[in-house]
Short mmCIF file of C-alpha atoms and ligand atoms in Angstrom, two decimals:
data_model
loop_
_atom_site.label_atom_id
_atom_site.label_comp_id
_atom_site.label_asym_id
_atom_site.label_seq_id
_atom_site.Cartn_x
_atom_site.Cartn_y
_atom_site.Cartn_z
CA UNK A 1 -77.24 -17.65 -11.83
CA UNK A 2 -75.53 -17.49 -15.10
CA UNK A 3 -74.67 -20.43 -16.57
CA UNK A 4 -71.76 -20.65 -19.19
CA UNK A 5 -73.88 -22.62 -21.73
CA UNK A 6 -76.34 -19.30 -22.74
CA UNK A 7 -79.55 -21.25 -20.85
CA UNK A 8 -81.08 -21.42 -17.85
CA UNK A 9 -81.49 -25.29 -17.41
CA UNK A 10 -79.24 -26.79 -15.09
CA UNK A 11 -76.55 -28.75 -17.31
CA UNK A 12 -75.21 -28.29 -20.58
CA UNK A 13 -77.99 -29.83 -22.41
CA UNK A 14 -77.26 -31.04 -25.98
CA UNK A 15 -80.82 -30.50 -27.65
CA UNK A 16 -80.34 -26.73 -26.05
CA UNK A 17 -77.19 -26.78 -28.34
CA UNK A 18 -79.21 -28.16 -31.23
CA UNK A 19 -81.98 -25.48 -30.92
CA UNK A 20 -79.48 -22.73 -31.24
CA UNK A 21 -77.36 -24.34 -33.76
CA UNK A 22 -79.47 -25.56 -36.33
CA UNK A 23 -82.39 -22.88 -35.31
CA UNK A 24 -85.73 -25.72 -35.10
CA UNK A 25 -86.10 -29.27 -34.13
CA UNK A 26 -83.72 -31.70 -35.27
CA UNK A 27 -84.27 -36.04 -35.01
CA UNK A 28 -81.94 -38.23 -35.03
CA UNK A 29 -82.97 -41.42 -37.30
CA UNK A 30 -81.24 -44.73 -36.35
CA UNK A 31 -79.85 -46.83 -38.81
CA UNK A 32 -78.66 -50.20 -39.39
CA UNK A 33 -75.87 -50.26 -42.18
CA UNK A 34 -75.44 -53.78 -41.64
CA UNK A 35 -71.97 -53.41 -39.81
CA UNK A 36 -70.20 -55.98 -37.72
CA UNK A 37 -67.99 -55.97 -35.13
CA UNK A 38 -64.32 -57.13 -34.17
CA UNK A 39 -65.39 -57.75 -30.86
CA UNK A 40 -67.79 -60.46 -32.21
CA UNK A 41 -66.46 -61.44 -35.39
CA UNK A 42 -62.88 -62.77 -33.82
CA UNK A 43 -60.98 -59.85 -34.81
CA UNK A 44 -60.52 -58.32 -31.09
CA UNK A 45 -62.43 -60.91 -30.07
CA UNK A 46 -65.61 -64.05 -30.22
CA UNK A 47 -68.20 -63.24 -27.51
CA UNK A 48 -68.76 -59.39 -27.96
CA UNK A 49 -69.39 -57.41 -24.58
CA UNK A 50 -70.79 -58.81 -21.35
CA UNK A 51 -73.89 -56.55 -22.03
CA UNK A 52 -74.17 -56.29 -25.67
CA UNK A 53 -77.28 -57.92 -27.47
CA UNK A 54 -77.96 -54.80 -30.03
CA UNK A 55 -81.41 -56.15 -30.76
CA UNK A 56 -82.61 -54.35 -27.67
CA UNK A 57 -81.10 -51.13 -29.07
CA UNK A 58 -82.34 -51.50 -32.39
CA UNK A 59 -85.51 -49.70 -32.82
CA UNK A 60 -88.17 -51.49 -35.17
CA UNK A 61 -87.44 -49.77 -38.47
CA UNK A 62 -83.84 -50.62 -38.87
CA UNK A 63 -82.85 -53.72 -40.89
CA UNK A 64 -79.98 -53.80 -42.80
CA UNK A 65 -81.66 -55.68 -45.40
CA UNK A 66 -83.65 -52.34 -46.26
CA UNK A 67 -81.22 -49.77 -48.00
CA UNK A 68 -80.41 -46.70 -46.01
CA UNK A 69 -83.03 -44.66 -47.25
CA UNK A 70 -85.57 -46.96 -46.78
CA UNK A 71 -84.50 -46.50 -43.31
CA UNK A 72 -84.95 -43.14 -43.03
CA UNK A 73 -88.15 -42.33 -44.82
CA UNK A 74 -89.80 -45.09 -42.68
CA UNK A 75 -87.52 -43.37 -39.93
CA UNK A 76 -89.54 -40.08 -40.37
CA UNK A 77 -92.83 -41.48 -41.17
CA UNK A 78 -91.79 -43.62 -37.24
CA UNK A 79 -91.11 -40.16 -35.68
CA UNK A 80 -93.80 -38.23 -37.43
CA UNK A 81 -96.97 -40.17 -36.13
CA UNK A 82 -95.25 -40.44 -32.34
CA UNK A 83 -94.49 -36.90 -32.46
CA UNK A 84 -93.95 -34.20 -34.55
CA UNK A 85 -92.49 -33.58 -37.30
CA UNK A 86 -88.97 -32.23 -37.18
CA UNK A 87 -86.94 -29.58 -38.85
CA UNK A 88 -84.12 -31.94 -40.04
CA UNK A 89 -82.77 -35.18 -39.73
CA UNK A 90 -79.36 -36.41 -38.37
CA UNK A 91 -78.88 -40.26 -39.74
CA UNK A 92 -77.48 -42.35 -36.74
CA UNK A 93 -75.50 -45.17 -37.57
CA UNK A 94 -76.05 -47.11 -34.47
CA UNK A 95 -75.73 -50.73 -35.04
CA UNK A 96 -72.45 -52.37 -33.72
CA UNK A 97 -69.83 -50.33 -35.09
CA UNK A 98 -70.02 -48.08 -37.96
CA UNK A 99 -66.80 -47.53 -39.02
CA UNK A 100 -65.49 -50.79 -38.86
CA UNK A 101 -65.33 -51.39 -43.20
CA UNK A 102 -62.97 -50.36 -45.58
CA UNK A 103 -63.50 -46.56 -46.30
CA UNK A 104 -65.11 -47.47 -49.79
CA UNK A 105 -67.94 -49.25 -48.20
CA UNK A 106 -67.89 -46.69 -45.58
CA UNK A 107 -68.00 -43.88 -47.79
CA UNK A 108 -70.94 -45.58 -49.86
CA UNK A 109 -72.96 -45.78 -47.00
CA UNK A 110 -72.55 -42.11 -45.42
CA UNK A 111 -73.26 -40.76 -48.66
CA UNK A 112 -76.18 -42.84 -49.47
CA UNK A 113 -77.41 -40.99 -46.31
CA UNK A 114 -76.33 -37.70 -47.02
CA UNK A 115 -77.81 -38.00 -50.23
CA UNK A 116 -81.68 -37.67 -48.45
CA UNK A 117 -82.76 -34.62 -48.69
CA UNK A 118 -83.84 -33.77 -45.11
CA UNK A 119 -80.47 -35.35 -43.71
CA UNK A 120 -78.29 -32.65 -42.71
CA UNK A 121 -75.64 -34.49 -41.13
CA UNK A 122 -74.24 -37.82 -39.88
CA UNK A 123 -73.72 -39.25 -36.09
CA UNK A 124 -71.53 -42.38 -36.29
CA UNK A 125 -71.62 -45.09 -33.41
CA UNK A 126 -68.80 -47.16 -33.16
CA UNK A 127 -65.31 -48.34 -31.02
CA UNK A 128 -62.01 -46.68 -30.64
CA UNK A 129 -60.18 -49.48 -31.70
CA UNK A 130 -62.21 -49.36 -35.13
CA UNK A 131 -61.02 -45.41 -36.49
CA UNK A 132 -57.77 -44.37 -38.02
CA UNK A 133 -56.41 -41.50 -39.93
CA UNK A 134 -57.54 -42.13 -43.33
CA UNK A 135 -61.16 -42.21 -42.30
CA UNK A 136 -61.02 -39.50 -40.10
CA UNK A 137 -59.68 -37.35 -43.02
CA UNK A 138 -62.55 -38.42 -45.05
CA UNK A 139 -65.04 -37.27 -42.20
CA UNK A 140 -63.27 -34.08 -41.84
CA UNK A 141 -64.03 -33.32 -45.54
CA UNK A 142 -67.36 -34.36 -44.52
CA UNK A 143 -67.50 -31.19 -41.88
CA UNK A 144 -67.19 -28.50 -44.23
CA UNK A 145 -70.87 -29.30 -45.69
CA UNK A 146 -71.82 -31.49 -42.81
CA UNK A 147 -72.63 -31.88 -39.07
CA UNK A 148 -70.40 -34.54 -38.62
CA UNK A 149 -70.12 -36.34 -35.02
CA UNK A 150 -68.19 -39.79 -33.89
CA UNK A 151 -69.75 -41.30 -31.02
CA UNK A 152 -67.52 -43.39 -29.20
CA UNK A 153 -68.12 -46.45 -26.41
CA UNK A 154 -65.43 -45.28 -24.24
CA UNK A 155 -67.63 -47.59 -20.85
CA UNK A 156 -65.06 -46.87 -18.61
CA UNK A 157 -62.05 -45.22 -18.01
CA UNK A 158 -60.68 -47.85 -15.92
CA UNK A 159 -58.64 -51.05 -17.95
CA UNK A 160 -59.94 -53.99 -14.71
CA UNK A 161 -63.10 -52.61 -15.83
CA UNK A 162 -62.62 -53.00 -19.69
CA UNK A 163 -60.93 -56.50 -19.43
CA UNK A 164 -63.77 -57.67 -16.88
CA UNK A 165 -66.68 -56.89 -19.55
CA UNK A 166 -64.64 -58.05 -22.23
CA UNK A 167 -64.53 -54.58 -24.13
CA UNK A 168 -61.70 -55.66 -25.70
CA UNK A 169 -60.05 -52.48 -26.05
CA UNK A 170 -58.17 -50.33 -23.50
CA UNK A 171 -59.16 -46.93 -22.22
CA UNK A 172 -55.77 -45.20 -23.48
CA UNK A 173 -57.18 -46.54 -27.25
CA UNK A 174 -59.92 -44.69 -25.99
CA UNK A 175 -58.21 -41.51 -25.29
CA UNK A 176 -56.25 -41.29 -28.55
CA UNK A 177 -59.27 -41.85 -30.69
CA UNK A 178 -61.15 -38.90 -29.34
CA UNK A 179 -58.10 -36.66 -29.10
CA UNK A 180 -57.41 -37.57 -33.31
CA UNK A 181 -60.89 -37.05 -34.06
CA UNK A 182 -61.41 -33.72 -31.79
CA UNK A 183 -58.30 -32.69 -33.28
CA UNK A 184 -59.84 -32.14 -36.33
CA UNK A 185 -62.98 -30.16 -35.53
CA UNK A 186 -65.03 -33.40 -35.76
CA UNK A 187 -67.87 -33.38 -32.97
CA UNK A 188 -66.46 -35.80 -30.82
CA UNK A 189 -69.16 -37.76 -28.36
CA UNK A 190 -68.47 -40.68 -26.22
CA UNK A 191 -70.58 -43.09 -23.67
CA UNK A 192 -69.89 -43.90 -20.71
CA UNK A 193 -71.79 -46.74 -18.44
CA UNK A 194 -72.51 -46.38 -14.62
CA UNK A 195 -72.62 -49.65 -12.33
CA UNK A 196 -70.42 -52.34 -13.92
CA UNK A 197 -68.78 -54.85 -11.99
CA UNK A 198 -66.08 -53.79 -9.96
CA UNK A 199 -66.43 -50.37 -9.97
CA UNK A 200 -67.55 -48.23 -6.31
CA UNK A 201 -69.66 -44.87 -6.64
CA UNK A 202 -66.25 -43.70 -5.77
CA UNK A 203 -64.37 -45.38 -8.44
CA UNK A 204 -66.96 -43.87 -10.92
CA UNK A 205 -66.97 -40.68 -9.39
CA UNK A 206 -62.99 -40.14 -10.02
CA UNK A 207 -64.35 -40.75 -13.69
CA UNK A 208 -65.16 -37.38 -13.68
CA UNK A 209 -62.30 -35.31 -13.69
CA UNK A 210 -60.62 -37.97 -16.06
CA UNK A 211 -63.30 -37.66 -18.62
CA UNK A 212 -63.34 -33.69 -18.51
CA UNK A 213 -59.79 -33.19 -19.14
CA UNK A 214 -60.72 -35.10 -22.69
CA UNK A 215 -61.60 -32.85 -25.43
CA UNK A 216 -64.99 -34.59 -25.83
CA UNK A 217 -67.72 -32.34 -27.05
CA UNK A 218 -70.62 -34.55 -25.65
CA UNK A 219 -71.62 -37.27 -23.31
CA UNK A 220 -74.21 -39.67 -23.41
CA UNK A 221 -74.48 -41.41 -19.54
CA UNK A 222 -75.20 -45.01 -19.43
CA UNK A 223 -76.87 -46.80 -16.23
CA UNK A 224 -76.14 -50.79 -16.56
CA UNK A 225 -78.87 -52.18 -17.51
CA UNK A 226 -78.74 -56.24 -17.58
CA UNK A 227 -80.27 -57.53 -20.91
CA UNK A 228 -81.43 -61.10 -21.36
CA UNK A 229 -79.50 -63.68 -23.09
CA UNK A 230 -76.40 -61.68 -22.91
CA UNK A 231 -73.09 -63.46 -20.49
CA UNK A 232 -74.06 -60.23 -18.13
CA UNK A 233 -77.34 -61.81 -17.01
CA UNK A 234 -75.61 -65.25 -16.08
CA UNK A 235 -72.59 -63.39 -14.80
CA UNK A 236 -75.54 -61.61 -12.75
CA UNK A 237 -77.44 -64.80 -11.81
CA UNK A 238 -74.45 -66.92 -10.74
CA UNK A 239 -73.02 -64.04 -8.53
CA UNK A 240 -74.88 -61.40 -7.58
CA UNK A 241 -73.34 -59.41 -4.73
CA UNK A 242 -70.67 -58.05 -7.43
CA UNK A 243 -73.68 -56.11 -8.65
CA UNK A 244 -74.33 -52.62 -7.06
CA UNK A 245 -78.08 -52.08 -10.03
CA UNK A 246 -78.74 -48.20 -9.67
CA UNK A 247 -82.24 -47.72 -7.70
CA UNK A 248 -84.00 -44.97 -9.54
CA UNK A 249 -83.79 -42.36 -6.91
CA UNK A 250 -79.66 -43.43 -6.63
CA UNK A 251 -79.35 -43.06 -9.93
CA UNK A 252 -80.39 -39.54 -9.53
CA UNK A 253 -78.42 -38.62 -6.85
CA UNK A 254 -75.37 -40.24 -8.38
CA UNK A 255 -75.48 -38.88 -11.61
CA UNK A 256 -76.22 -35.02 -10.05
CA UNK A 257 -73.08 -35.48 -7.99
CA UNK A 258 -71.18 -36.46 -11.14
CA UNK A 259 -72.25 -33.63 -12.92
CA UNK A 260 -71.11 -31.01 -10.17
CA UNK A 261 -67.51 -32.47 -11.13
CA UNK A 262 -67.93 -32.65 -14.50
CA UNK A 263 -66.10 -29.78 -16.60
CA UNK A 264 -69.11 -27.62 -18.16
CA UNK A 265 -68.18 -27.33 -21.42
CA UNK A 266 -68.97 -31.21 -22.40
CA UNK A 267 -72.50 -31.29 -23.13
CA UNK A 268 -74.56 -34.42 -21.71
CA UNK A 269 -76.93 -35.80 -24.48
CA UNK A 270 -78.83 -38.22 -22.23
CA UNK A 271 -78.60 -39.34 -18.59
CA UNK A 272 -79.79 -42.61 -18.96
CA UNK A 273 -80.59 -45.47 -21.58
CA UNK A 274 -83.15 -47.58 -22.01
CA UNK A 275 -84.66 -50.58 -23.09
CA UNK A 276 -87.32 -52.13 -24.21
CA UNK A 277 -89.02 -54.02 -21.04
CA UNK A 278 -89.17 -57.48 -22.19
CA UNK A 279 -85.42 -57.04 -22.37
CA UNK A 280 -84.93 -56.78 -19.05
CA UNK A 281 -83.88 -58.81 -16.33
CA UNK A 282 -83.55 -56.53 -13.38
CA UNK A 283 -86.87 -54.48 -14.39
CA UNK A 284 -84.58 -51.14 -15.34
CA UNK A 285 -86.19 -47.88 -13.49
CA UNK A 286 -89.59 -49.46 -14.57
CA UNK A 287 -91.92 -48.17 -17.34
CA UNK A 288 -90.68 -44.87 -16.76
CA UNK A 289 -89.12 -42.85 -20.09
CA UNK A 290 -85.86 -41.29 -20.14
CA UNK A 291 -87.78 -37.62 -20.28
CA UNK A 292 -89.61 -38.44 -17.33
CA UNK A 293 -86.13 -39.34 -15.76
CA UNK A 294 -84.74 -36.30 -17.01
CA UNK A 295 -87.25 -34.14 -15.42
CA UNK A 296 -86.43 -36.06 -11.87
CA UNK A 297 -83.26 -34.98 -12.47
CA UNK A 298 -83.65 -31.60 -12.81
CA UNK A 299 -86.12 -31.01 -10.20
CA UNK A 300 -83.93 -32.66 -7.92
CA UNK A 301 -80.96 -30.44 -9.32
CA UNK A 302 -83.08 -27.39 -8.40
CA UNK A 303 -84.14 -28.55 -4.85
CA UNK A 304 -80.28 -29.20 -3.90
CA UNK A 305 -79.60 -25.72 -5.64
CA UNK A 306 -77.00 -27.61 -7.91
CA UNK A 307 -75.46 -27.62 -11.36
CA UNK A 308 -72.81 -29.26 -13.66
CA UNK A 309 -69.82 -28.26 -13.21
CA UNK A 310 -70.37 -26.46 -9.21
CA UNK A 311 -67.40 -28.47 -8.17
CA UNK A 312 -65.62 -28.87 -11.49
CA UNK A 313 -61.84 -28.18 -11.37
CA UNK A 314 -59.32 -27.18 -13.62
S1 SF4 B 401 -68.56 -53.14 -29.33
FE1 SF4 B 401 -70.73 -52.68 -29.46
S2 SF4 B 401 -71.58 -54.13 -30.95
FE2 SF4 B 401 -69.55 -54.87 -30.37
S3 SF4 B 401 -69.97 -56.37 -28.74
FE3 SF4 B 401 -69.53 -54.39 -27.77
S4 SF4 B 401 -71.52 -53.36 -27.47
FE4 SF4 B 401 -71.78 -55.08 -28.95
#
């Protein structure tokens, strides 16, 4: 079988994409920039979403009181003695949301990264409701020297869904931020979570076809994990049977079928988050790491003979 993406695994794998593209290993270092967000500082809204509680994100090196390149040398040294060392570095501002600041401070910050010698490029976490033309200019500048990419929580394409976990922004705000960014050559990624209240296999399913008629260049796939002391974990203790939590080997089949609808030129960047245990209330898929996961996945993707996109339409 030839695949359009120029390897044989089964799905359009990012790091396949990175290997060719920047020709050896590339690591993405997390960062904390010390960013807020309107969704908790009353802007959009008080409470933040059901599921948020970014200390379980936040890997141990990043503090906002250290200055960016604090950050990423201890970053490297982090990655260096768990694995290798890699070719490059991509800075990933992943704390809350990383464009929400004035450009000045924005522009301060990037550059402070870019600035690092082994940083070769930017990825930038943050909402839809938190970009606009001005800094999307600024990023496009960015491109010509830089791998630029805007990561975007899109959750869900459905609104019941985005009002329920208090998102506090609609899925059309989500559509017009990736089409201004991708509109201007700027890797465009967004996230998308699996299992949230109210939504059917179905329902997420149909997600599908709506996401791949976006011009997103990547996907990063989400299963719901609930996190303590977040309103998701009392939302899930006072009621329950509004919660469908993926089993592992659910998961997998889910996630293959949505792949076999899923156009094949977005590339997925991860099927599944994760957590650190003591975060979680539900237990997760265990102690089990996302590259074990990921080799389930594709095992099982060879057994049913499948691939992304087999059932994709136009
Ligand atoms: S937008 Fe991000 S940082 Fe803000 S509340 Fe939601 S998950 Fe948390």
């Amino acid at each position: 079988m030839n695949y359009p993406w120029n390897h044989q695994r089964r799905f359009n794998a990012y790091t396949n994409y990175c290997q060719q593209k920047f020709g050896e290993r590339i690591q993405k270092l997390s960062i904390n920039a010390g960013f807020s967000c309107p969704n908790r500082d009353g802007t959009v809204g008080t409470g933040g979403c059901i599921y948020c509680n970014n200390a379980a994100f936040n890997p141990s090196y990043c503090s906002p009181e250290k200055s960016i390149k604090q950050q990423i040398n201890e970053g490297i040294e982090f990655h260096t003695v768990r694995y290798r060392r890699a070719g490059k570095y991509l800075a990933y501002f992943q704390a809350f949301s990383n464009t929400y600041a004035p450009l000045k401070i924005l522009k301060q910050k990037y550059e402070e990264a870019l600035q690092h010698p082994d940083v070769i490029g930017l990825v930038i976490g943050t909402r839809p409701d938190c970009i606009d033309d001005e800094k999307l200019d600024y990023l496009q500048e960015l491109c010509s020297n830089y791998f630029i990419s805007v990561e975007y929580g899109v959750e869900s394409c459905f609104n019941k869904t985005l009002e329920k976990i208090n998102r506090g922004h609609t899925f059309e705000q989500s559509v017009k931020a990736i089409s201004d960014t991708s509109m201007r050559n700027i890797y465009t990624g967004i996230h998308l979570i699996f299992g949230l209240p109210g939504e059917s296999a179905e329902d997420m399913l149909k997600e599908a076809a709506i996401v791949s008629k976006l011009p997103v260049s990547s996907i990063k796939f989400h299963q719901l994990q609930i996190i303590k002391d977040t309103p998701l974990e009392a939302m899930f203790h006072s009621n329950p049977e509004q919660f469908n939590i993926f089993k592992l080997h659910e998961y997998i089949d889910f996630i293959i079928h949505f792949c076999e609808r899923l156009n094949p030129a977005i590339m997925i960047e991860r099927f599944t988050a994760e957590v650190p245990p003591a975060f979680h209330v539900t237990g997760g898929f265990g102690l089990l790491r996302t590259d074990q996961i990921l080799q389930k996945i594709e095992k099982r993707m060879e057994e049913r003979d499948t691939w992304q996109g087999k059932f994709f339409q136009e």
